mmCIF file of C-alpha atoms in Angstrom:
data_model
loop_
_atom_site.group_PDB
_atom_site.id
_atom_site.type_symbol
_atom_site.label_atom_id
_atom_site.label_comp_id
_atom_site.label_asym_id
_atom_site.label_seq_id
_atom_site.Cartn_x
_atom_site.Cartn_y
_atom_site.Cartn_z
ATOM 1 C CA MET A 412 -17.543 -171.608 47.810
ATOM 2 C CA SER A 413 -14.539 -169.964 47.998
ATOM 3 C CA GLY A 414 -12.516 -167.667 46.061
ATOM 4 C CA PRO A 415 -12.229 -164.134 44.296
ATOM 5 C CA LEU A 416 -15.534 -164.992 42.331
ATOM 6 C CA ALA A 417 -17.609 -166.895 44.912
ATOM 7 C CA GLY A 418 -21.329 -166.184 44.707
ATOM 8 C CA ILE A 419 -21.509 -165.470 40.874
ATOM 9 C CA ARG A 420 -23.418 -167.792 39.234
ATOM 10 C CA VAL A 421 -22.571 -168.536 35.609
ATOM 11 C CA ILE A 422 -24.493 -170.848 32.693
ATOM 12 C CA ASP A 423 -22.235 -172.349 30.487
ATOM 13 C CA PHE A 424 -24.446 -173.307 27.914
ATOM 14 C CA THR A 425 -21.325 -174.350 25.718
ATOM 15 C CA HIS A 426 -19.414 -177.099 23.651
ATOM 16 C CA VAL A 427 -16.451 -178.612 22.763
ATOM 17 C CA LEU A 428 -13.415 -176.764 23.971
ATOM 18 C CA ALA A 429 -13.038 -172.819 24.304
ATOM 19 C CA GLY A 430 -16.373 -171.754 25.963
ATOM 20 C CA PRO A 431 -16.352 -175.152 28.175
ATOM 21 C CA ALA A 432 -12.718 -173.901 29.293
ATOM 22 C CA CYS A 433 -13.342 -170.225 29.902
ATOM 23 C CA ALA A 434 -16.340 -171.927 32.676
ATOM 24 C CA TYR A 435 -14.252 -173.705 33.824
ATOM 25 C CA HIS A 436 -11.588 -170.899 34.660
ATOM 26 C CA LEU A 437 -14.243 -168.911 36.290
ATOM 27 C CA GLY A 438 -15.061 -171.843 38.349
ATOM 28 C CA LEU A 439 -11.469 -172.193 39.342
ATOM 29 C CA MET A 440 -11.921 -168.938 40.726
ATOM 30 C CA GLY A 441 -15.224 -170.094 42.952
ATOM 31 C CA ALA A 442 -17.850 -169.178 40.756
ATOM 32 C CA ASP A 443 -21.288 -171.541 40.757
ATOM 33 C CA VAL A 444 -21.058 -173.330 37.400
ATOM 34 C CA ILE A 445 -23.886 -175.372 36.042
ATOM 35 C CA LYS A 446 -23.551 -176.746 32.326
ATOM 36 C CA VAL A 447 -26.420 -176.916 29.924
ATOM 37 C CA GLU A 448 -26.764 -179.462 27.415
ATOM 38 C CA LYS A 449 -28.818 -181.154 25.360
ATOM 39 C CA PRO A 450 -30.417 -184.620 26.626
ATOM 40 C CA GLY A 451 -28.920 -187.633 24.572
ATOM 41 C CA ARG A 452 -25.574 -186.839 24.243
ATOM 42 C CA GLY A 453 -24.742 -183.704 25.794
ATOM 43 C CA ASP A 454 -21.545 -181.986 24.597
ATOM 44 C CA ALA A 455 -20.455 -183.433 21.456
ATOM 45 C CA ILE A 456 -17.007 -183.318 23.017
ATOM 46 C CA ARG A 457 -17.953 -185.962 25.594
ATOM 47 C CA HIS A 458 -17.629 -188.494 22.614
ATOM 48 C CA ARG A 459 -14.444 -187.235 21.059
ATOM 49 C CA SER A 460 -12.465 -190.737 21.105
ATOM 50 C CA GLY A 461 -8.896 -189.501 21.071
ATOM 51 C CA THR A 462 -6.934 -192.175 22.903
ATOM 52 C CA ASP A 463 -9.173 -193.134 25.241
ATOM 53 C CA PRO A 464 -12.586 -194.790 23.136
ATOM 54 C CA VAL A 465 -13.859 -196.321 26.236
ATOM 55 C CA ARG A 466 -14.150 -193.448 28.261
ATOM 56 C CA ALA A 467 -15.223 -191.244 25.473
ATOM 57 C CA ALA A 468 -18.212 -194.214 24.710
ATOM 58 C CA ALA A 469 -19.316 -193.640 28.129
ATOM 59 C CA GLY A 470 -19.935 -189.635 27.402
ATOM 60 C CA MET A 471 -16.622 -188.861 29.967
ATOM 61 C CA SER A 472 -13.606 -188.283 27.116
ATOM 62 C CA THR A 473 -10.540 -187.208 28.083
ATOM 63 C CA ALA A 474 -11.169 -184.135 26.551
ATOM 64 C CA TYR A 475 -14.247 -183.523 27.905
ATOM 65 C CA LEU A 476 -12.970 -184.241 31.524
ATOM 66 C CA THR A 477 -10.447 -181.492 30.776
ATOM 67 C CA GLN A 478 -12.238 -179.008 31.505
ATOM 68 C CA ALA A 479 -15.535 -180.185 33.157
ATOM 69 C CA ALA A 480 -14.650 -180.552 36.802
ATOM 70 C CA GLY A 481 -16.399 -178.264 39.155
ATOM 71 C CA LYS A 482 -19.810 -178.138 37.076
ATOM 72 C CA ARG A 483 -23.255 -179.373 37.778
ATOM 73 C CA SER A 484 -24.716 -181.003 34.578
ATOM 74 C CA LEU A 485 -28.270 -180.067 33.225
ATOM 75 C CA ALA A 486 -29.863 -181.641 30.412
ATOM 76 C CA LEU A 487 -32.269 -179.352 28.615
ATOM 77 C CA ASP A 488 -34.152 -179.630 25.278
ATOM 78 C CA LEU A 489 -34.157 -175.490 24.373
ATOM 79 C CA GLU A 490 -36.118 -176.374 21.030
ATOM 80 C CA SER A 491 -39.028 -177.509 23.964
ATOM 81 C CA ALA A 492 -41.554 -174.717 25.704
ATOM 82 C CA GLU A 493 -41.213 -175.948 29.231
ATOM 83 C CA ASP A 494 -37.336 -176.393 29.158
ATOM 84 C CA ARG A 495 -36.913 -173.091 27.304
ATOM 85 C CA ALA A 496 -38.689 -171.476 30.601
ATOM 86 C CA THR A 497 -36.427 -173.515 32.583
ATOM 87 C CA PHE A 498 -33.500 -172.007 31.495
ATOM 88 C CA ASP A 499 -35.000 -168.583 30.899
ATOM 89 C CA ALA A 500 -35.498 -169.109 35.234
ATOM 90 C CA LEU A 501 -31.636 -170.259 35.016
ATOM 91 C CA LEU A 502 -30.469 -166.894 33.127
ATOM 92 C CA GLU A 503 -32.761 -164.945 35.621
ATOM 93 C CA ALA A 504 -30.965 -166.436 38.452
ATOM 94 C CA ALA A 505 -27.630 -165.572 36.923
ATOM 95 C CA ASP A 506 -24.812 -163.243 36.810
ATOM 96 C CA VAL A 507 -23.071 -164.726 33.614
ATOM 97 C CA LEU A 508 -23.918 -166.776 30.517
ATOM 98 C CA VAL A 509 -21.156 -168.454 28.566
ATOM 99 C CA GLU A 510 -21.932 -169.192 25.083
ATOM 100 C CA ASN A 511 -20.329 -170.446 22.006
ATOM 101 C CA HIS A 512 -23.229 -170.987 19.479
ATOM 102 C CA ARG A 513 -23.185 -169.562 15.805
ATOM 103 C CA PRO A 514 -25.828 -166.374 16.216
ATOM 104 C CA SER A 515 -28.279 -168.296 13.766
ATOM 105 C CA THR A 516 -28.381 -170.938 16.333
ATOM 106 C CA LEU A 517 -29.044 -168.686 18.913
ATOM 107 C CA GLU A 518 -31.594 -166.388 16.789
ATOM 108 C CA ARG A 519 -33.510 -170.212 16.072
ATOM 109 C CA LEU A 520 -33.792 -171.392 19.956
ATOM 110 C CA GLY A 521 -34.793 -167.500 20.953
ATOM 111 C CA LEU A 522 -32.127 -166.519 22.762
ATOM 112 C CA THR A 523 -31.625 -162.875 21.480
ATOM 113 C CA ASP A 524 -31.462 -159.619 23.295
ATOM 114 C CA LEU A 525 -30.907 -161.494 26.494
ATOM 115 C CA THR A 526 -29.552 -158.878 28.125
ATOM 116 C CA THR A 527 -32.695 -157.136 27.087
ATOM 117 C CA ARG A 528 -34.770 -159.503 28.740
ATOM 118 C CA HIS A 529 -32.613 -160.037 31.848
ATOM 119 C CA PRO A 530 -30.963 -156.462 32.723
ATOM 120 C CA SER A 531 -28.230 -157.613 35.156
ATOM 121 C CA LEU A 532 -27.132 -160.672 33.071
ATOM 122 C CA ILE A 533 -23.717 -160.889 31.127
ATOM 123 C CA HIS A 534 -23.896 -162.740 28.126
ATOM 124 C CA CYS A 535 -20.118 -163.986 26.770
ATOM 125 C CA ALA A 536 -20.370 -164.718 23.263
ATOM 126 C CA ILE A 537 -17.582 -166.537 21.845
ATOM 127 C CA THR A 538 -17.296 -167.230 17.933
ATOM 128 C CA GLY A 539 -14.792 -167.949 15.192
ATOM 129 C CA TYR A 540 -14.817 -163.929 13.777
ATOM 130 C CA GLY A 541 -16.849 -162.311 16.257
ATOM 131 C CA ARG A 542 -20.072 -160.393 15.412
ATOM 132 C CA GLY A 543 -21.187 -157.479 13.153
ATOM 133 C CA HIS A 544 -19.629 -158.122 9.789
ATOM 134 C CA ALA A 545 -20.143 -160.791 6.887
ATOM 135 C CA LEU A 546 -18.694 -163.966 9.001
ATOM 136 C CA GLU A 547 -20.278 -163.802 11.810
ATOM 137 C CA ASP A 548 -22.228 -166.829 11.612
ATOM 138 C CA ALA A 549 -19.588 -168.718 10.098
ATOM 139 C CA PRO A 550 -18.306 -172.223 11.993
ATOM 140 C CA ALA A 551 -14.580 -172.364 12.924
ATOM 141 C CA TYR A 552 -12.389 -174.428 15.330
ATOM 142 C CA ASP A 553 -8.881 -173.933 16.249
ATOM 143 C CA ILE A 554 -7.421 -175.275 12.895
ATOM 144 C CA ASN A 555 -9.906 -173.067 11.179
ATOM 145 C CA ILE A 556 -8.411 -170.001 13.124
ATOM 146 C CA GLN A 557 -4.691 -171.273 13.152
ATOM 147 C CA ALA A 558 -5.089 -171.310 9.095
ATOM 148 C CA ALA A 559 -6.918 -168.059 8.641
ATOM 149 C CA SER A 560 -5.076 -165.986 10.964
ATOM 150 C CA GLY A 561 -1.938 -166.322 9.427
ATOM 151 C CA LEU A 562 -0.508 -167.983 12.653
ATOM 152 C CA MET A 563 -0.098 -171.271 10.497
ATOM 153 C CA ALA A 564 1.894 -169.819 7.995
ATOM 154 C CA LEU A 565 4.347 -168.686 10.525
ATOM 155 C CA THR A 566 4.972 -171.860 12.118
ATOM 156 C CA GLY A 567 7.434 -174.695 10.744
ATOM 157 C CA THR A 568 10.315 -174.311 8.297
ATOM 158 C CA ALA A 569 10.893 -173.307 4.265
ATOM 159 C CA GLU A 570 11.373 -177.094 3.490
ATOM 160 C CA SER A 571 7.900 -178.326 5.640
ATOM 161 C CA GLY A 572 5.707 -175.363 4.814
ATOM 162 C CA PRO A 573 2.791 -174.370 7.432
ATOM 163 C CA THR A 574 2.255 -176.218 10.278
ATOM 164 C CA ARG A 575 -0.301 -176.602 13.258
ATOM 165 C CA VAL A 576 0.507 -175.654 16.581
ATOM 166 C CA GLY A 577 1.257 -178.597 18.261
ATOM 167 C CA ALA A 578 -1.677 -178.085 20.894
ATOM 168 C CA PRO A 579 -4.664 -175.923 20.365
ATOM 169 C CA VAL A 580 -3.413 -172.831 21.331
ATOM 170 C CA ILE A 581 -6.164 -170.643 20.019
ATOM 171 C CA ASP A 582 -9.037 -172.528 21.868
ATOM 172 C CA TYR A 583 -7.539 -172.006 25.415
ATOM 173 C CA ALA A 584 -5.886 -168.647 24.782
ATOM 174 C CA THR A 585 -9.865 -167.570 23.746
ATOM 175 C CA ALA A 586 -11.209 -169.404 27.082
ATOM 176 C CA LEU A 587 -8.556 -166.568 28.912
ATOM 177 C CA ALA A 588 -9.588 -163.833 26.769
ATOM 178 C CA ALA A 589 -13.047 -164.667 27.122
ATOM 179 C CA SER A 590 -12.694 -165.364 31.078
ATOM 180 C CA PHE A 591 -10.893 -161.832 31.254
ATOM 181 C CA GLY A 592 -13.721 -160.016 29.660
ATOM 182 C CA ILE A 593 -16.167 -161.285 31.584
ATOM 183 C CA CYS A 594 -14.309 -160.243 35.039
ATOM 184 C CA ALA A 595 -13.899 -157.127 33.891
ATOM 185 C CA ALA A 596 -17.736 -156.841 32.840
ATOM 186 C CA LEU A 597 -18.397 -157.851 36.576
ATOM 187 C CA VAL A 598 -16.774 -155.034 37.551
ATOM 188 C CA GLU A 599 -18.397 -152.855 35.402
ATOM 189 C CA ARG A 600 -21.719 -153.825 36.543
ATOM 190 C CA SER A 601 -20.298 -153.570 40.341
ATOM 191 C CA HIS A 602 -20.210 -149.908 39.357
ATOM 192 C CA THR A 603 -23.645 -149.591 36.682
ATOM 193 C CA GLY A 604 -25.775 -152.363 38.110
ATOM 194 C CA SER A 605 -26.178 -153.113 34.335
ATOM 195 C CA GLY A 606 -24.895 -156.170 32.745
ATOM 196 C CA GLY A 607 -23.614 -156.215 29.231
ATOM 197 C CA PHE A 608 -22.709 -158.202 25.917
ATOM 198 C CA VAL A 609 -18.681 -159.614 25.739
ATOM 199 C CA ASP A 610 -17.935 -160.316 22.334
ATOM 200 C CA VAL A 611 -15.121 -162.464 22.255
ATOM 201 C CA ALA A 612 -13.602 -163.446 18.293
ATOM 202 C CA MET A 613 -11.009 -166.576 18.213
ATOM 203 C CA MET A 614 -9.390 -164.796 15.006
ATOM 204 C CA ASP A 615 -9.051 -161.588 17.348
ATOM 205 C CA VAL A 616 -7.551 -163.907 19.989
ATOM 206 C CA ALA A 617 -5.331 -164.863 16.909
ATOM 207 C CA PHE A 618 -4.033 -161.494 16.190
ATOM 208 C CA THR A 619 -3.219 -161.101 20.027
ATOM 209 C CA LEU A 620 -0.830 -164.118 19.926
ATOM 210 C CA MET A 621 1.222 -162.295 16.979
ATOM 211 C CA SER A 622 0.951 -158.825 18.258
ATOM 212 C CA SER A 623 4.590 -158.105 17.855
ATOM 213 C CA THR A 624 4.678 -159.463 14.154
ATOM 214 C CA ILE A 625 1.854 -157.683 13.233
ATOM 215 C CA VAL A 626 3.298 -154.194 14.164
ATOM 216 C CA ASP A 627 6.813 -155.362 13.042
ATOM 217 C CA HIS A 628 5.015 -156.012 9.176
ATOM 218 C CA ALA A 629 2.911 -153.012 9.794
ATOM 219 C CA LEU A 630 5.826 -150.508 10.309
ATOM 220 C CA THR A 631 8.403 -152.336 7.875
ATOM 221 C CA GLY A 632 6.338 -154.139 5.194
ATOM 222 C CA ASN A 633 8.302 -157.217 5.401
ATOM 223 C CA ALA A 634 6.156 -160.300 5.715
ATOM 224 C CA PRO A 635 7.458 -162.557 8.445
ATOM 225 C CA LYS A 636 8.924 -165.947 7.494
ATOM 226 C CA ARG A 637 8.853 -169.266 8.603
ATOM 227 C CA ARG A 638 12.055 -169.618 10.933
ATOM 228 C CA GLY A 639 11.591 -173.240 12.448
ATOM 229 C CA ASN A 640 12.835 -173.177 16.196
ATOM 230 C CA ALA A 641 14.926 -169.696 15.562
ATOM 231 C CA ALA A 642 13.937 -167.364 18.250
ATOM 232 C CA ASN A 643 11.585 -164.412 17.788
ATOM 233 C CA SER A 644 14.275 -161.932 18.488
ATOM 234 C CA ARG A 645 16.496 -163.340 15.508
ATOM 235 C CA SER A 646 19.306 -163.090 17.882
ATOM 236 C CA PRO A 647 21.989 -165.765 16.765
ATOM 237 C CA SER A 648 22.654 -166.466 20.253
ATOM 238 C CA SER A 649 18.928 -167.764 20.724
ATOM 239 C CA GLY A 650 17.086 -170.910 19.222
ATOM 240 C CA VAL A 651 17.419 -174.133 19.373
ATOM 241 C CA PHE A 652 20.631 -176.215 19.508
ATOM 242 C CA ALA A 653 21.626 -180.194 19.354
ATOM 243 C CA CYS A 654 23.994 -181.150 22.484
ATOM 244 C CA LYS A 655 25.914 -184.656 22.803
ATOM 245 C CA THR A 656 22.264 -185.710 23.686
ATOM 246 C CA GLY A 657 18.900 -184.173 23.392
ATOM 247 C CA HIS A 658 18.451 -180.149 22.900
ATOM 248 C CA LEU A 659 19.177 -176.864 24.522
ATOM 249 C CA SER A 660 17.119 -174.153 23.950
ATOM 250 C CA LEU A 661 18.957 -170.097 24.507
ATOM 251 C CA GLY A 662 17.210 -167.020 24.638
ATOM 252 C CA VAL A 663 20.508 -164.704 25.004
ATOM 253 C CA SER A 664 19.265 -161.609 23.299
ATOM 254 C CA GLU A 665 21.018 -158.861 25.622
ATOM 255 C CA ALA A 666 24.852 -157.467 25.923
ATOM 256 C CA THR A 667 24.496 -158.646 29.343
ATOM 257 C CA GLN A 668 22.929 -162.348 28.719
ATOM 258 C CA PHE A 669 25.655 -162.600 25.943
ATOM 259 C CA ASP A 670 28.510 -161.714 28.313
ATOM 260 C CA ARG A 671 26.985 -164.214 30.887
ATOM 261 C CA LEU A 672 26.940 -167.094 28.045
ATOM 262 C CA ALA A 673 30.481 -166.853 26.822
ATOM 263 C CA ARG A 674 31.419 -166.901 30.536
ATOM 264 C CA ALA A 675 29.498 -170.083 31.396
ATOM 265 C CA LEU A 676 30.824 -171.730 28.205
ATOM 266 C CA GLY A 677 34.626 -171.029 28.671
ATOM 267 C CA LYS A 678 34.764 -168.857 25.651
ATOM 268 C CA LEU A 679 36.200 -165.588 27.028
ATOM 269 C CA GLN A 680 37.712 -164.866 23.563
ATOM 270 C CA TRP A 681 34.003 -164.401 21.964
ATOM 271 C CA LEU A 682 34.056 -161.000 24.162
ATOM 272 C CA ASP A 683 37.082 -159.591 22.573
ATOM 273 C CA ASP A 684 36.397 -160.476 19.143
ATOM 274 C CA PRO A 685 35.101 -157.581 17.190
ATOM 275 C CA ARG A 686 32.671 -159.909 15.068
ATOM 276 C CA PHE A 687 30.524 -160.302 18.552
ATOM 277 C CA ALA A 688 31.604 -157.344 20.147
ATOM 278 C CA THR A 689 27.782 -155.900 19.695
ATOM 279 C CA PRO A 690 24.393 -157.103 19.394
ATOM 280 C CA GLU A 691 24.799 -155.669 15.359
ATOM 281 C CA SER A 692 27.656 -157.141 14.838
ATOM 282 C CA ARG A 693 26.708 -160.588 16.351
ATOM 283 C CA GLN A 694 23.938 -160.031 14.420
ATOM 284 C CA ALA A 695 26.193 -159.620 11.062
ATOM 285 C CA ASN A 696 28.237 -162.457 11.975
ATOM 286 C CA GLY A 697 25.069 -164.736 13.055
ATOM 287 C CA ARG A 698 26.389 -168.180 10.960
ATOM 288 C CA VAL A 699 29.902 -167.938 12.100
ATOM 289 C CA LEU A 700 28.899 -167.341 16.110
ATOM 290 C CA GLY A 701 26.077 -170.343 15.506
ATOM 291 C CA ASP A 702 28.501 -172.854 14.161
ATOM 292 C CA PHE A 703 30.807 -171.805 17.324
ATOM 293 C CA LEU A 704 28.024 -172.226 19.875
ATOM 294 C CA ALA A 705 26.471 -175.708 18.404
ATOM 295 C CA THR A 706 30.074 -177.426 18.464
ATOM 296 C CA VAL A 707 30.702 -176.175 21.649
ATOM 297 C CA LEU A 708 26.919 -177.195 22.959
ATOM 298 C CA LEU A 709 27.319 -180.523 21.194
ATOM 299 C CA THR A 710 30.501 -181.506 24.139
ATOM 300 C CA ARG A 711 27.789 -181.996 26.595
ATOM 301 C CA ASP A 712 24.079 -183.315 27.537
ATOM 302 C CA ALA A 713 21.341 -180.751 27.246
ATOM 303 C CA GLU A 714 20.251 -180.962 31.014
ATOM 304 C CA THR A 715 23.889 -180.623 31.928
ATOM 305 C CA TRP A 716 23.997 -177.273 30.212
ATOM 306 C CA GLU A 717 20.431 -176.270 31.418
ATOM 307 C CA ARG A 718 21.792 -176.383 34.850
ATOM 308 C CA LEU A 719 25.103 -174.658 34.168
ATOM 309 C CA LEU A 720 23.761 -171.887 32.302
ATOM 310 C CA LEU A 721 20.604 -171.249 34.852
ATOM 311 C CA LYS A 722 23.046 -170.776 37.659
ATOM 312 C CA ALA A 723 25.182 -168.056 35.502
ATOM 313 C CA GLY A 724 21.675 -166.465 34.866
ATOM 314 C CA VAL A 725 21.404 -167.415 31.211
ATOM 315 C CA PRO A 726 17.870 -167.811 29.683
ATOM 316 C CA ALA A 727 17.846 -171.892 28.834
ATOM 317 C CA ALA A 728 16.147 -174.748 28.890
ATOM 318 C CA SER A 729 16.605 -178.242 28.159
ATOM 319 C CA LEU A 730 13.573 -179.569 25.427
ATOM 320 C CA ARG A 731 11.676 -182.277 27.082
ATOM 321 C CA GLU A 732 8.520 -184.601 26.287
ATOM 322 C CA LEU A 733 5.756 -183.992 27.440
ATOM 323 C CA PRO A 734 5.825 -186.433 30.141
ATOM 324 C CA GLU A 735 9.122 -185.535 31.146
ATOM 325 C CA ALA A 736 7.758 -181.762 31.319
ATOM 326 C CA LEU A 737 5.175 -183.331 33.723
ATOM 327 C CA ALA A 738 7.747 -184.913 35.995
ATOM 328 C CA SER A 739 10.135 -182.037 36.286
ATOM 329 C CA ALA A 740 10.553 -180.756 39.669
ATOM 330 C CA GLN A 741 8.996 -177.249 38.175
ATOM 331 C CA ALA A 742 5.723 -178.961 37.579
ATOM 332 C CA ALA A 743 5.966 -180.572 40.830
ATOM 333 C CA GLY A 744 6.798 -177.335 43.425
ATOM 334 C CA ARG A 745 4.385 -174.930 41.490
ATOM 335 C CA GLY A 746 1.479 -177.097 42.269
ATOM 336 C CA PHE A 747 -0.366 -176.055 39.353
ATOM 337 C CA LEU A 748 -1.574 -179.554 38.227
ATOM 338 C CA TRP A 749 -4.197 -181.152 40.041
ATOM 339 C CA ASP A 750 -5.544 -184.620 40.995
ATOM 340 C CA ALA A 751 -9.283 -184.183 39.259
ATOM 341 C CA ASP A 752 -10.970 -187.637 40.216
ATOM 342 C CA GLY A 753 -7.758 -189.545 39.295
ATOM 343 C CA ALA A 754 -6.793 -187.173 35.976
ATOM 344 C CA LEU A 755 -3.434 -184.867 36.498
ATOM 345 C CA THR A 756 -5.813 -181.768 35.134
ATOM 346 C CA PRO A 757 -4.081 -177.962 34.595
ATOM 347 C CA ALA A 758 -5.763 -175.360 36.687
ATOM 348 C CA THR A 759 -6.463 -171.696 36.031
ATOM 349 C CA PRO A 760 -2.928 -170.057 35.088
ATOM 350 C CA VAL A 761 -3.832 -167.660 37.578
ATOM 351 C CA ARG A 762 -2.883 -167.559 41.098
ATOM 352 C CA ILE A 763 -4.440 -165.155 43.736
ATOM 353 C CA GLY A 764 -3.241 -164.855 47.193
ATOM 354 C CA SER A 765 -2.261 -168.386 48.322
ATOM 355 C CA GLY A 766 -5.503 -169.656 48.100
ATOM 356 C CA ASP A 767 -5.824 -172.871 46.060
ATOM 357 C CA ARG A 768 -9.285 -174.321 44.676
ATOM 358 C CA LYS A 769 -10.135 -178.023 44.252
ATOM 359 C CA LEU A 770 -13.301 -179.044 42.018
ATOM 360 C CA THR A 771 -16.048 -181.239 42.233
ATOM 361 C CA ALA A 772 -15.859 -184.221 39.565
ATOM 362 C CA PRO A 773 -17.082 -183.838 36.481
ATOM 363 C CA GLU A 774 -20.437 -184.861 36.186
ATOM 364 C CA THR A 775 -22.487 -187.574 33.869
ATOM 365 C CA LEU A 776 -24.606 -186.030 31.715
ATOM 366 C CA GLY A 777 -27.715 -184.363 33.954
ATOM 367 C CA GLN A 778 -26.479 -185.824 37.306
ATOM 368 C CA SER A 779 -27.564 -182.451 38.803
ATOM 369 C CA GLU A 780 -31.326 -182.349 37.373
ATOM 370 C CA GLY A 781 -33.237 -181.175 40.104
ATOM 371 C CA LYS A 782 -30.210 -180.038 42.409
ATOM 372 C CA VAL A 783 -29.183 -176.571 40.115
ATOM 373 C CA TRP A 784 -31.074 -174.552 42.841
ATOM 374 C CA LYS A 785 -29.322 -175.812 46.257
#
C-alpha cells in the first residue's frame, strides 16, 4: 500500500452513500479498507436499480460501484455471537471504524462504548442530525437533510418553488467532512496514543455549505429567497445568460473583472457610463446592465464567448450537460476520473504530491472471506 494513510486499517461498517464514500476516500489515500456487510444481500445500495437493473440484480449496482473500489468485502451477521467475536477482533486490529447506523441499531448490536473497549480505535459515527439531542436516532437521507436544513428552499425560482439540488451533495460533502475528521483524529492519536469518537452530522454539513448565507441572515435578519441562476454575489454582471447557442455563466463581481468584461465585449462605453461606474451604481441599475449583457451575449455561441472571456481574464464558463463536461479537455487534463474496472469513477478531490492511486476492483459480497488478515 502507498499513500499518506498507508498502514492505516479502516473497518467500513456503513451502507448506502455517505459512509461508503468516506471509506472510499480513505482508501484512495492509502488506507486498507475492509467493508463489513450483512450476509445475503449486503449493503442495500448494491441492489439500487437506478438506470442499470441488470447490475443491480447481481448486487453490483452503479450506485454501489461508485464508492466500492479498493475495499475487501466481508459478510458478517453481527447478531451472531461467532460473527460478533470476529468483528471485535477486526476492531482490535483496526485504526478506524466508520459507520452510519442509528444509535439504537448500535445499541441493539452491542456496539456502544467502542473506544472504551478499544482505546486506540477512532470511531467515526455519521448520522443525519448528530448525537446528543432529540433527533439523534432519526433516520435521514440526503433528500431529507436538503429539506430540513433550508438548502432546498434556496434552490429553484419563485415560480418553481423549492427544488432538490440535482446531485446528492449532502451525502458527498458529509463523506469528505468525515474523512477530514478522521484524519484530524489520527493526527491527535499520534500525539496522545488514544483514539476517540468523531461525530459527523449531515445537518451540520448542510449548514456548513450555506455558511455565508447563514451569517448574512444572522446579521441582517433578511431571509434568503430563491434566486434561480443569479449569482450568490448578487452582482448584475454575474449569473447565467442565454447565447446564440447554449448558455454562459459569468462570475463578474469585482471592478477589475467588469473592466475586462466590457473591453472583451467591445463595450468601452460602459466604462464611461455613470450608471455602471461603481459596484453600487451597477447594482442600482442592474436591470439595465443585465439587459445590455443579454443582448450582446446573444450575438455569439457560448463556447466562443467562453474562450474569448477566459483569455481576457473574465470568470466565465459555458453551461454543459454532464456528458459534455466529462468529455471536456479540463476533465481529461486533470486526470481526476479513473477507470475502475471499466467504469469512469471520480477519485478523491485532494491530491497530495504527484502520486496517483489506482484501487482494486469492487468486490462481490463476502469475496474476501478468509483473506482479511493477509
